[in-house]
Tab-separated table of C-alpha atoms in Angstrom:
chain	number	residue	atom	x	y	z
A	10	MET	CA	-8.269	-6.379	110.144
A	11	ALA	CA	-5.148	-6.205	108.016
A	12	ALA	CA	-2.904	-7.528	110.818
A	13	ASN	CA	-4.775	-10.762	110.993
A	14	GLY	CA	-3.465	-13.417	108.583
A	15	ALA	CA	-0.381	-13.787	106.379
A	16	GLY	CA	2.552	-11.525	106.251
A	17	VAL	CA	2.330	-10.500	109.857
A	18	ALA	CA	4.614	-11.603	112.700
A	19	ALA	CA	5.400	-10.187	116.123
A	20	HIS	CA	8.389	-7.822	116.787
A	21	ALA	CA	11.160	-9.465	118.838
A	22	ASN	CA	10.526	-7.201	121.837
A	23	GLY	CA	6.710	-7.633	121.615
A	24	ALA	CA	6.155	-3.994	120.635
A	25	GLY	CA	3.387	-4.986	118.148
A	26	PRO	CA	2.863	-6.607	114.795
A	27	GLN	CA	5.663	-6.742	112.209
A	28	ALA	CA	4.801	-6.797	108.578
A	29	ASP	CA	6.511	-8.801	105.798
A	30	ASN	CA	6.306	-8.388	101.993
A	31	VAL	CA	4.762	-4.812	102.297
A	32	GLY	CA	3.619	-3.252	99.145
A	33	ILE	CA	0.590	-2.616	96.933
A	34	LEU	CA	-2.423	-4.906	97.688
A	35	ALA	CA	-4.768	-3.248	95.194
A	36	ALA	CA	-4.933	-0.301	92.846
A	37	GLU	CA	-7.715	1.711	91.260
A	38	VAL	CA	-7.798	4.590	88.817
A	39	TYR	CA	-10.338	7.198	88.092
A	40	PHE	CA	-10.537	9.476	85.054
A	41	PRO	CA	-13.272	11.921	84.124
A	42	SER	CA	-15.913	10.741	81.573
A	43	THR	CA	-15.194	13.877	79.461
A	44	TYR	CA	-12.282	13.771	76.998
A	45	VAL	CA	-11.190	15.109	73.666
A	46	ARG	CA	-9.343	13.085	71.004
A	47	GLN	CA	-5.975	14.342	70.052
A	48	GLU	CA	-6.596	13.997	66.292
A	49	ASP	CA	-9.568	16.279	66.684
A	50	LEU	CA	-7.413	18.762	68.523
A	51	GLU	CA	-4.854	18.696	65.631
A	52	ARG	CA	-7.546	19.573	63.187
A	53	HIS	CA	-9.044	22.290	65.444
A	54	ASP	CA	-5.599	23.765	66.232
A	55	GLY	CA	-4.597	23.754	62.502
A	56	VAL	CA	-1.469	21.799	63.062
A	57	SER	CA	-0.054	18.968	60.835
A	58	SER	CA	-1.659	15.573	61.232
A	59	GLY	CA	0.241	13.465	63.751
A	60	LYS	CA	1.768	16.341	65.553
A	61	TYR	CA	0.001	15.389	68.840
A	62	THR	CA	-0.765	11.684	68.080
A	63	VAL	CA	2.751	10.816	66.775
A	64	GLY	CA	4.877	13.710	67.843
A	65	LEU	CA	3.663	13.555	71.491
A	66	GLY	CA	2.356	9.976	71.409
A	67	GLN	CA	-0.977	10.862	72.795
A	68	GLN	CA	-4.388	9.606	71.925
A	69	GLY	CA	-6.735	11.503	74.232
A	70	LEU	CA	-6.980	14.207	76.828
A	71	SER	CA	-9.240	13.942	79.914
A	72	PHE	CA	-10.610	17.195	81.176
A	73	VAL	CA	-12.988	18.601	83.751
A	74	GLY	CA	-15.286	21.644	83.771
A	75	ASP	CA	-16.366	23.312	87.053
A	76	ARG	CA	-18.225	20.354	88.402
A	77	GLU	CA	-15.205	18.117	89.092
A	78	ASP	CA	-11.945	18.984	90.780
A	79	ALA	CA	-8.988	17.254	92.573
A	80	VAL	CA	-11.168	16.585	95.581
A	81	SER	CA	-14.062	15.117	93.757
A	82	MET	CA	-11.690	12.826	91.808
A	83	ALA	CA	-10.062	11.717	94.987
A	84	LEU	CA	-13.429	10.988	96.588
A	85	SER	CA	-14.399	8.916	93.471
A	86	VAL	CA	-11.278	6.858	93.319
A	87	LEU	CA	-11.182	6.277	97.106
A	88	ARG	CA	-14.677	5.118	97.268
A	89	ARG	CA	-13.954	2.905	94.251
A	90	LEU	CA	-11.097	1.219	96.027
A	91	LEU	CA	-12.963	0.589	99.328
A	92	GLU	CA	-16.109	-0.773	97.575
A	93	ARG	CA	-14.440	-2.845	94.977
A	94	HIS	CA	-12.093	-4.553	97.333
A	95	ASN	CA	-14.463	-4.746	100.271
A	96	ILE	CA	-12.399	-2.674	102.605
A	97	SER	CA	-14.115	-1.136	105.590
A	98	PRO	CA	-13.113	2.433	106.582
A	99	LEU	CA	-12.468	0.947	110.001
A	100	GLU	CA	-9.712	-1.154	108.494
A	101	VAL	CA	-7.647	1.923	107.451
A	102	GLY	CA	-5.185	3.443	109.858
A	103	ARG	CA	-3.317	5.853	107.505
A	104	LEU	CA	-4.530	7.904	104.559
A	105	GLU	CA	-2.199	10.101	102.633
A	106	VAL	CA	-2.725	12.209	99.517
A	107	GLY	CA	-0.238	13.172	96.840
A	108	THR	CA	-1.309	16.183	94.790
A	109	GLU	CA	-0.261	19.497	93.221
A	110	THR	CA	-3.830	20.613	92.560
A	111	SER	CA	-5.087	21.456	96.032
A	112	VAL	CA	-8.245	23.638	96.234
A	113	ASP	CA	-7.147	25.262	99.485
A	114	SER	CA	-3.908	26.777	100.667
A	115	SER	CA	-4.363	25.479	104.194
A	116	LYS	CA	-6.947	22.656	104.346
A	117	SER	CA	-5.690	19.339	102.925
A	118	ILE	CA	-7.486	17.198	100.382
A	119	LYS	CA	-7.130	14.334	102.910
A	120	SER	CA	-9.381	16.264	105.268
A	121	TYR	CA	-12.200	16.222	102.662
A	122	LEU	CA	-11.834	12.474	102.325
A	123	MET	CA	-12.240	11.989	105.975
A	124	VAL	CA	-15.985	12.191	105.612
A	125	MET	CA	-16.056	8.572	104.533
A	126	PHE	CA	-14.278	7.541	107.662
A	127	GLU	CA	-16.144	9.786	110.022
A	128	GLU	CA	-19.443	8.184	108.759
A	129	ALA	CA	-17.959	4.774	109.739
A	130	GLY	CA	-16.893	6.063	113.260
A	131	ASN	CA	-13.150	6.203	112.399
A	132	THR	CA	-11.309	9.369	112.956
A	133	ASP	CA	-8.037	7.668	114.046
A	134	VAL	CA	-6.412	7.972	110.672
A	135	GLU	CA	-2.804	9.254	110.296
A	136	GLY	CA	-1.399	11.099	107.280
A	137	VAL	CA	-2.029	14.460	105.379
A	138	ASP	CA	-1.079	15.666	101.893
A	139	CYS	CA	2.276	15.432	100.197
A	140	VAL	CA	2.999	18.403	97.784
A	141	GLN	CA	6.039	18.284	95.512
A	142	ALA	CA	5.074	18.456	91.880
A	143	CYS	CA	4.515	15.024	90.342
A	144	TYR	CA	6.603	13.392	93.055
A	145	GLY	CA	4.020	13.935	95.857
A	146	GLY	CA	2.295	10.568	95.179
A	147	THR	CA	5.602	8.599	95.331
A	148	ALA	CA	6.441	10.395	98.720
A	149	ALA	CA	3.026	9.362	100.067
A	150	VAL	CA	3.592	5.758	98.972
A	151	GLN	CA	7.052	5.757	100.741
A	152	ASN	CA	5.476	7.167	103.850
A	153	ALA	CA	2.698	4.546	103.815
A	154	VAL	CA	5.171	1.603	103.359
A	155	ASN	CA	7.382	2.931	106.044
A	156	TRP	CA	4.494	3.236	108.483
A	157	VAL	CA	3.299	-0.308	107.811
A	158	GLU	CA	6.905	-1.611	108.266
A	159	SER	CA	7.481	0.470	111.488
A	160	ARG	CA	6.797	-0.125	115.164
A	161	SER	CA	4.080	2.527	114.913
A	162	TRP	CA	1.921	0.296	112.697
A	163	ASP	CA	-1.325	-0.844	114.390
A	164	GLY	CA	-2.142	-3.613	112.049
A	165	ARG	CA	-4.477	-1.681	109.746
A	166	PHE	CA	-4.217	-0.869	106.012
A	167	ALA	CA	-2.695	2.346	104.641
A	168	VAL	CA	-4.274	4.093	101.583
A	169	VAL	CA	-2.524	6.439	99.247
A	170	VAL	CA	-4.575	8.739	96.820
A	171	MET	CA	-3.017	10.716	94.060
A	172	THR	CA	-5.257	13.242	92.359
A	173	ASP	CA	-4.404	15.963	89.893
A	174	ILE	CA	-5.633	18.194	86.973
A	175	SER	CA	-2.978	19.500	84.534
A	176	LEU	CA	-4.135	22.302	82.399
A	177	TYR	CA	-1.934	24.539	80.139
A	178	PRO	CA	-2.858	27.713	78.283
A	179	ALA	CA	-3.880	27.527	74.730
A	180	GLY	CA	-0.786	26.849	72.673
A	181	PRO	CA	1.775	24.025	72.086
A	182	ALA	CA	1.660	22.825	75.694
A	183	ARG	CA	-2.149	22.466	75.961
A	184	PRO	CA	-2.283	18.998	74.341
A	185	THR	CA	-0.155	17.718	77.173
A	186	SER	CA	-2.948	18.553	79.702
A	187	GLY	CA	-4.945	15.844	81.468
A	188	ALA	CA	-6.798	14.701	84.609
A	189	GLY	CA	-7.180	11.675	86.833
A	190	ALA	CA	-6.627	9.992	90.156
A	191	VAL	CA	-5.187	6.787	91.559
A	192	ALA	CA	-5.801	4.977	94.903
A	193	LEU	CA	-3.429	2.328	96.253
A	194	LEU	CA	-4.052	-0.003	99.194
A	195	ILE	CA	-0.833	-0.658	101.100
A	196	GLY	CA	-0.229	-3.562	103.459
A	197	PRO	CA	1.574	-6.846	104.148
A	198	ASP	CA	1.582	-10.027	102.108
A	199	ALA	CA	1.252	-7.856	98.991
A	200	PRO	CA	1.282	-9.047	95.319
A	201	LEU	CA	3.533	-6.119	94.417
A	202	VAL	CA	6.282	-5.739	97.136
A	203	LEU	CA	8.353	-2.605	97.402
A	204	GLU	CA	11.929	-3.839	97.081
A	205	ARG	CA	14.083	-2.672	99.933
A	206	GLY	CA	17.684	-1.646	99.666
A	207	LEU	CA	17.731	-0.669	95.982
A	208	SER	CA	15.883	2.662	95.957
A	209	THR	CA	17.887	5.694	95.087
A	210	THR	CA	16.912	9.353	95.182
A	211	HIS	CA	17.993	12.690	93.701
A	212	MET	CA	16.921	16.050	95.168
A	213	ALA	CA	18.014	19.429	93.754
A	214	HIS	CA	16.699	22.980	93.083
A	215	ALA	CA	15.630	23.936	89.588
A	216	TYR	CA	12.975	26.257	88.085
A	217	ASP	CA	11.885	23.915	85.327
A	218	PHE	CA	8.204	23.912	86.352
A	219	TYR	CA	6.477	25.739	89.185
A	220	LYS	CA	3.322	27.453	90.277
A	221	PRO	CA	4.198	30.756	91.959
A	222	SER	CA	1.652	32.401	94.293
A	223	GLY	CA	-1.578	33.044	92.275
A	224	LEU	CA	-3.764	31.057	94.810
A	225	TYR	CA	-4.605	34.140	96.971
A	226	PRO	CA	-7.657	36.201	96.066
A	227	ALA	CA	-5.822	39.532	96.505
A	228	VAL	CA	-3.146	38.470	93.916
A	229	ARG	CA	-5.848	37.161	91.593
A	230	ALA	CA	-7.882	40.308	91.843
A	231	ALA	CA	-4.805	42.385	91.197
A	232	LEU	CA	-3.923	40.474	88.093
A	233	ARG	CA	-7.470	40.707	86.802
A	234	GLU	CA	-7.527	44.429	87.275
A	235	ARG	CA	-4.242	44.831	85.418
A	236	ALA	CA	-5.660	42.787	82.614
A	237	GLY	CA	-8.655	45.109	82.343
A	238	GLY	CA	-11.084	42.608	83.858
A	239	ALA	CA	-10.200	39.819	81.484
A	240	VAL	CA	-9.761	36.278	82.845
A	241	VAL	CA	-6.244	35.663	83.917
A	242	GLU	CA	-4.888	31.999	83.484
A	243	HIS	CA	-3.162	32.376	86.776
A	244	ALA	CA	-3.725	28.714	87.558
A	245	ALA	CA	-1.404	27.670	84.758
A	246	PRO	CA	2.111	26.732	85.789
A	247	ALA	CA	5.201	28.620	84.892
A	248	MET	CA	7.238	26.232	82.773
A	249	ASP	CA	10.549	26.106	80.814
A	250	GLY	CA	9.870	23.317	78.404
A	251	PRO	CA	13.468	22.499	77.244
A	252	LEU	CA	14.717	22.804	80.753
A	253	SER	CA	11.950	20.566	82.119
A	254	VAL	CA	12.862	17.786	79.508
A	255	TYR	CA	16.531	18.219	80.388
A	256	CYS	CA	15.999	17.944	84.117
A	257	TYR	CA	13.721	14.796	83.604
A	258	LEU	CA	16.346	13.032	81.407
A	259	SER	CA	19.552	14.194	83.269
A	260	THR	CA	17.973	13.038	86.608
A	261	LEU	CA	17.250	9.748	85.006
A	262	ASP	CA	21.022	9.597	84.026
A	263	LEU	CA	21.932	10.099	87.645
A	264	LEU	CA	19.568	7.517	89.119
A	265	TYR	CA	19.864	4.545	86.821
A	266	PRO	CA	23.592	3.909	87.475
A	267	ARG	CA	23.069	4.283	91.299
A	268	TYR	CA	20.218	1.750	91.078
A	269	ALA	CA	22.263	-0.583	88.931
A	270	ALA	CA	25.218	-0.311	91.322
A	271	LYS	CA	23.019	-1.286	94.307
A	272	PHE	CA	21.595	-4.149	92.396
A	273	GLU	CA	25.004	-5.471	91.409
A	274	LYS	CA	26.239	-5.103	95.032
A	275	ARG	CA	23.344	-7.145	96.359
A	276	HIS	CA	23.232	-9.725	93.616
A	277	GLY	CA	26.801	-10.010	92.450
A	278	ARG	CA	25.952	-9.304	88.729
A	279	PRO	CA	25.157	-6.294	86.522
A	280	PHE	CA	21.619	-5.008	86.088
A	281	PRO	CA	20.906	-5.033	82.303
A	282	LEU	CA	17.513	-3.627	81.478
A	283	GLY	CA	17.192	-5.523	78.193
A	284	ASP	CA	17.735	-9.143	79.042
A	285	ALA	CA	14.871	-10.121	81.274
A	286	GLY	CA	13.790	-12.788	78.852
A	287	ARG	CA	17.020	-14.700	79.393
A	288	HIS	CA	16.256	-15.503	83.063
A	289	ALA	CA	13.926	-18.074	84.293
A	290	THR	CA	11.229	-17.019	86.750
A	291	PRO	CA	12.369	-18.141	90.291
A	292	PRO	CA	10.279	-20.830	91.975
A	293	ARG	CA	7.384	-19.716	93.999
A	294	PRO	CA	8.160	-19.761	97.787
A	295	ILE	CA	6.549	-22.581	99.750
A	296	TYR	CA	6.216	-20.947	103.118
A	297	THR	CA	4.368	-17.639	103.734
A	298	PHE	CA	7.233	-16.063	105.658
A	299	CYS	CA	10.062	-17.168	103.314
A	300	PRO	CA	11.884	-14.313	101.633
A	301	ALA	CA	11.826	-14.214	97.864
A	302	PRO	CA	14.459	-16.448	96.295
A	303	PRO	CA	17.690	-14.635	95.922
A	304	VAL	CA	17.684	-15.054	92.165
A	305	PRO	CA	18.704	-11.776	90.430
A	306	ARG	CA	16.218	-10.657	87.936
A	307	PRO	CA	16.354	-7.571	85.733
A	308	ALA	CA	13.329	-5.500	85.036
A	309	ASN	CA	10.613	-7.114	83.082
A	310	HIS	CA	8.594	-3.929	83.103
A	311	ALA	CA	9.478	-0.231	83.557
A	312	LEU	CA	7.100	2.598	84.506
A	313	PHE	CA	7.802	6.410	84.008
A	314	PRO	CA	5.955	9.602	84.682
A	315	ALA	CA	4.247	10.584	81.461
A	316	PRO	CA	3.845	14.281	80.600
A	317	TYR	CA	3.427	12.813	77.106
A	318	ASN	CA	4.253	9.328	75.774
A	319	LYS	CA	7.100	10.420	73.455
A	320	LEU	CA	9.074	11.401	76.417
A	321	VAL	CA	8.424	7.998	77.936
A	322	GLN	CA	9.750	6.308	74.897
A	323	LYS	CA	12.812	8.490	74.880
A	324	ALA	CA	13.425	7.858	78.624
A	325	PHE	CA	13.305	4.174	78.182
A	326	ALA	CA	15.609	4.394	75.081
A	327	ARG	CA	18.018	6.331	77.159
A	328	LEU	CA	18.233	3.573	79.813
A	329	MET	CA	18.937	1.138	76.967
A	330	TYR	CA	21.556	3.519	75.855
A	331	HIS	CA	23.228	3.432	79.334
A	332	ASP	CA	23.495	-0.397	78.998
A	333	MET	CA	25.324	-0.159	75.666
A	334	HIS	CA	28.530	1.037	77.382
A	335	GLY	CA	29.802	2.527	74.136
A	336	GLU	CA	29.189	-0.494	72.020
A	337	VAL	CA	27.354	-0.132	68.729
A	338	PRO	CA	24.469	-2.578	68.318
A	339	GLU	CA	23.676	-3.707	64.752
A	340	ALA	CA	20.451	-1.773	64.783
A	341	LEU	CA	22.169	1.488	65.439
A	342	ALA	CA	25.042	0.768	63.154
A	343	ALA	CA	22.553	0.304	60.391
A	344	CYS	CA	21.201	3.774	61.073
A	345	GLY	CA	24.603	5.275	60.828
A	346	ALA	CA	24.778	6.136	64.623
A	347	ASP	CA	28.145	6.285	66.269
A	348	LEU	CA	28.311	5.817	70.081
A	349	ARG	CA	32.069	5.754	70.158
A	350	ASP	CA	32.404	9.458	69.330
A	351	GLY	CA	32.322	11.299	72.618
A	352	SER	CA	31.516	10.583	76.253
A	353	HIS	CA	29.091	7.890	77.336
A	354	PRO	CA	26.437	8.607	78.130
A	355	ARG	CA	26.216	11.893	76.329
A	356	PRO	CA	24.239	14.626	78.222
A	357	PRO	CA	20.646	14.854	76.950
A	358	MET	CA	21.198	18.252	75.222
A	359	GLN	CA	24.273	16.931	73.510
A	360	MET	CA	22.752	14.043	71.852
A	361	PRO	CA	22.699	14.289	68.039
A	362	ARG	CA	19.155	14.261	66.835
A	363	ASP	CA	19.786	11.351	64.412
A	364	LEU	CA	21.266	9.368	67.290
A	365	ASP	CA	18.274	10.190	69.581
A	366	LYS	CA	15.856	8.930	66.913
A	367	ALA	CA	17.965	5.843	66.214
A	368	LEU	CA	17.973	4.923	69.887
A	369	VAL	CA	14.169	5.264	70.257
A	370	ALA	CA	13.715	3.084	67.035
A	371	ALA	CA	16.291	0.511	68.243
A	372	ALA	CA	14.653	0.241	71.718
A	373	PHE	CA	10.996	0.181	70.434
A	374	ALA	CA	10.587	-3.657	70.340
A	375	THR	CA	11.746	-3.855	73.985
A	376	TYR	CA	9.726	-0.852	74.889
A	377	ASP	CA	6.674	-2.458	73.330
A	378	ARG	CA	7.194	-5.430	75.651
A	379	LYS	CA	8.247	-3.778	78.866
A	380	VAL	CA	6.557	-0.281	78.937
A	381	ARG	CA	3.590	-0.083	76.635
A	382	PRO	CA	1.386	-2.465	78.642
A	383	SER	CA	1.317	0.039	81.410
A	384	THR	CA	0.782	3.255	79.269
A	385	CYS	CA	-2.755	2.984	77.958
A	386	VAL	CA	-4.300	5.231	80.627
A	387	ALA	CA	-1.608	7.941	80.283
A	388	ARG	CA	-1.855	7.886	76.511
A	389	GLN	CA	-5.685	8.145	76.516
A	390	CYS	CA	-6.183	10.503	79.472
A	391	GLY	CA	-3.054	12.759	79.372
A	392	ASN	CA	-0.777	14.108	82.161
A	393	MET	CA	-2.079	13.321	85.677
A	394	TYR	CA	0.971	14.689	87.515
A	395	THR	CA	1.148	12.688	90.870
A	396	ALA	CA	-1.118	9.931	89.527
A	397	SER	CA	0.755	9.695	86.147
A	398	ILE	CA	3.289	6.987	86.951
A	399	TRP	CA	1.121	5.104	89.350
A	400	SER	CA	-1.801	4.799	86.765
A	401	GLY	CA	0.499	2.214	85.205
A	402	ILE	CA	0.026	-0.122	88.164
A	403	PRO	CA	-3.728	-0.928	87.650
A	404	GLN	CA	-3.089	-0.975	83.826
A	405	LEU	CA	-0.313	-3.478	84.191
A	406	ILE	CA	-2.429	-5.663	86.494
A	407	GLU	CA	-5.266	-5.674	83.968
A	408	THR	CA	-2.998	-6.480	80.933
A	409	THR	CA	-0.803	-9.046	82.746
A	410	GLY	CA	-2.357	-10.443	85.802
A	411	ALA	CA	-0.831	-13.526	87.379
A	412	ALA	CA	1.894	-13.704	84.635
A	413	LEU	CA	3.528	-10.789	86.659
A	414	GLU	CA	4.428	-13.137	89.406
A	415	GLY	CA	8.242	-13.545	89.674
A	416	ARG	CA	8.797	-10.361	87.686
A	417	ARG	CA	10.511	-7.053	88.706
A	418	ILE	CA	8.897	-3.642	87.801
A	419	LEU	CA	11.351	-0.687	87.640
A	420	LEU	CA	9.824	2.670	88.434
A	421	TYR	CA	11.313	6.139	87.767
A	422	SER	CA	9.378	8.810	89.540
A	423	TYR	CA	10.260	12.486	88.815
A	424	GLY	CA	8.835	15.707	90.094
A	425	SER	CA	9.892	19.111	88.862
A	426	GLY	CA	11.777	21.270	91.262
A	427	ILE	CA	13.591	18.600	91.476
A	428	SER	CA	12.586	15.354	93.507
A	429	ALA	CA	13.076	11.988	91.987
A	430	SER	CA	13.567	8.380	92.885
A	431	MET	CA	14.147	5.037	91.108
A	432	PHE	CA	13.001	1.850	92.874
A	433	SER	CA	11.394	-1.480	92.055
A	434	LEU	CA	8.483	-3.679	92.841
A	435	LEU	CA	8.631	-7.487	92.952
A	436	ALA	CA	5.504	-9.253	91.910
A	437	ARG	CA	4.563	-12.452	93.875
A	438	ALA	CA	1.824	-14.748	94.723
A	439	PRO	CA	0.398	-13.644	98.115
A	440	HIS	CA	-0.617	-16.297	100.623
A	441	ALA	CA	-4.205	-14.890	100.871
A	442	PRO	CA	-6.032	-15.078	97.517
A	443	ARG	CA	-8.139	-11.951	98.343
A	444	PHE	CA	-5.372	-9.810	96.664
A	445	SER	CA	-3.916	-12.264	94.223
A	446	LEU	CA	-2.976	-10.831	90.774
A	447	ALA	CA	-5.341	-13.223	89.104
A	448	ARG	CA	-8.235	-12.010	91.122
A	449	LEU	CA	-7.294	-8.337	90.614
A	450	GLN	CA	-7.056	-8.760	86.950
A	451	ALA	CA	-10.542	-10.635	86.844
A	452	THR	CA	-12.261	-7.821	88.551
A	453	SER	CA	-10.629	-4.986	86.571
A	454	ASP	CA	-12.779	-3.026	84.219
A	455	LEU	CA	-10.301	-0.364	83.123
A	456	ALA	CA	-10.477	-0.970	79.379
A	457	MET	CA	-14.195	-1.090	79.338
A	458	ARG	CA	-14.414	2.243	81.244
A	459	LEU	CA	-11.978	3.935	78.814
A	460	ALA	CA	-14.006	2.498	75.826
A	461	ARG	CA	-17.375	3.734	76.960
A	462	ARG	CA	-16.355	7.373	77.312
A	463	VAL	CA	-18.045	9.676	74.680
A	464	PRO	CA	-15.527	12.128	73.158
A	465	LYS	CA	-16.211	15.823	73.261
A	466	SER	CA	-15.463	18.351	70.497
A	467	PRO	CA	-12.513	20.705	70.843
A	468	GLU	CA	-15.057	23.515	71.137
A	469	GLU	CA	-16.776	21.795	74.057
A	470	PHE	CA	-13.346	21.219	75.612
A	471	GLU	CA	-12.601	24.931	75.388
A	472	GLN	CA	-15.938	25.872	76.802
A	473	ALA	CA	-15.355	23.642	79.872
A	474	VAL	CA	-11.831	24.975	80.336
A	475	GLN	CA	-13.020	28.649	80.117
A	476	LEU	CA	-15.729	27.949	82.718
A	477	ALA	CA	-13.251	26.194	85.097
A	478	GLU	CA	-10.851	29.129	84.721
A	479	GLN	CA	-13.580	31.610	85.510
A	480	ARG	CA	-14.642	29.717	88.596
A	481	TYR	CA	-11.064	29.179	89.883
A	482	CYS	CA	-10.955	30.286	93.505
A	483	ALA	CA	-14.402	31.865	93.121
A	484	GLY	CA	-17.307	31.530	95.553
A	485	ASN	CA	-21.135	31.559	95.716
A	486	TYR	CA	-21.886	29.501	92.584
A	487	LYS	CA	-23.277	26.117	91.511
A	488	PRO	CA	-21.277	24.190	88.857
A	489	GLU	CA	-22.589	23.754	85.361
A	490	LEU	CA	-20.367	21.379	83.389
A	491	PRO	CA	-20.429	18.629	82.649
A	492	ALA	CA	-24.132	17.830	82.981
A	493	LEU	CA	-24.873	15.292	85.758
A	494	GLU	CA	-26.245	12.904	83.101
A	495	GLU	CA	-22.628	12.687	81.719
A	496	LEU	CA	-21.014	11.519	84.864
A	497	GLU	CA	-20.548	7.740	85.586
A	498	PRO	CA	-22.815	6.357	88.306
A	499	GLY	CA	-20.990	6.615	91.596
A	500	THR	CA	-19.002	9.635	90.646
A	501	PHE	CA	-18.491	12.356	93.224
A	502	TYR	CA	-18.862	15.942	92.035
A	503	LEU	CA	-18.799	19.438	93.341
A	504	ALA	CA	-22.382	20.450	94.030
A	505	GLU	CA	-21.786	24.005	95.299
A	506	VAL	CA	-19.219	26.610	96.518
A	507	ASP	CA	-21.093	28.830	98.991
A	508	ALA	CA	-20.450	32.606	99.722
A	509	ARG	CA	-17.765	31.722	102.263
A	510	TYR	CA	-15.854	29.630	99.637
A	511	ARG	CA	-16.834	26.309	101.336
A	512	ARG	CA	-17.080	23.429	98.891
A	513	ILE	CA	-19.851	20.979	99.185
A	514	TYR	CA	-19.602	17.545	97.372
A	515	ALA	CA	-22.227	15.083	96.422
A	516	ARG	CA	-22.288	11.594	94.783
A	517	LYS	CA	-24.169	10.465	91.753
A	518	PRO	CA	-26.279	7.323	92.742
A	519	LEU	CA	-25.065	4.036	91.546
A	520	ALA	CA	-26.874	2.528	88.674
A	521	GLN	CA	-29.902	0.452	89.785
């Protein structure tokens, strides 16, 4: 059980186990085997070459037909986490799901996942779904960590699953669609510890992105009738693109100074994002229960939610811009940019276009070192909503491994509406080798799975999307796309929706 071994002590009053170094023990990501290349979409849509690949910074777009949905992807990634890390369902005491693509307005996705635990004889599993745009996964992680650190913890693991499908109507937003799921194992003596006392949050009300009604059959039927029987893309969100970007960046402007202030208060020195290389990695602790050495370290890596990669580049450049404090680096001066003219930082919508471009260019070398190693999944699979930022964790583990030890990972999690947090993880060498970063890296096959996908044509993409739209909230059918042969062995899929709208799932056998 999770409580046995390193990272667990007794509460002073004997109330139960007390966990130390709580954070992420393991991480897995699932993405559909079907995807379309962005350069193919550019040609199909008749736009200029590079509009999606350079302008958005995207390489691929994962999609599903009617055979996969948010539940099947959650089942696939959860089973993957349990099997690859030899976790018994009996060892899990909390399971929480972050999503904004639920298939039911009442029944949680978590309840579908309980089949795995019921089969093992474990129904004592806390947690339900967290729904708040892209932020739901982060809220679920916070809840899981809080549970493990609390007196309510019974010594078992917590698991967080994020699963989402983003699909936009045909037009300029469609290339920012995507699909995928992430599962995290949470517990003590973790290699990636959630750093306490530095997290900062911003909550507000905005209509930058939302999904009004549309889930109810009566509403759907009324819309279809008004459209003369045509398929209505009611599943697509209502979105104000410029406002959404503004909220994303202006919230970043609020949270970064707050995080930096907390860092400075704790460590007695400023938090500069760009100078991680100037600080030596602190020594590895000798004893299991010793706290991490109080050596202040800036962020060696930074993770962001990724509607599209160009926005990630702009967000990171904006953090670097904050650290400039009105000074003009040589790289920007050479571009003719003047940071001294006006307030600092300037609001996102008041940034001169030339200055914006110059900042992204000046920050690119640092971005390449601190951010790019965690972005491959997001660039190749597209927007995964709640799973977007967290897909960077298994990616970073695969690209960096044990070299992460002693480093800080800064995370900015944003969900439209608005909910956002900035916090950090500290990477360390756990006492138990089972979840060491070196072992996690050695067993990762993320790059291989991405490489063996077979791209679909834009026409096949559109066919799958149209079928999924027709089947949205429908009943009494058996899914058609993609063909079962195209699914990876071990993938869960939707086998049938009966006349009472009950969804039945199955699993493709593992390869022999």
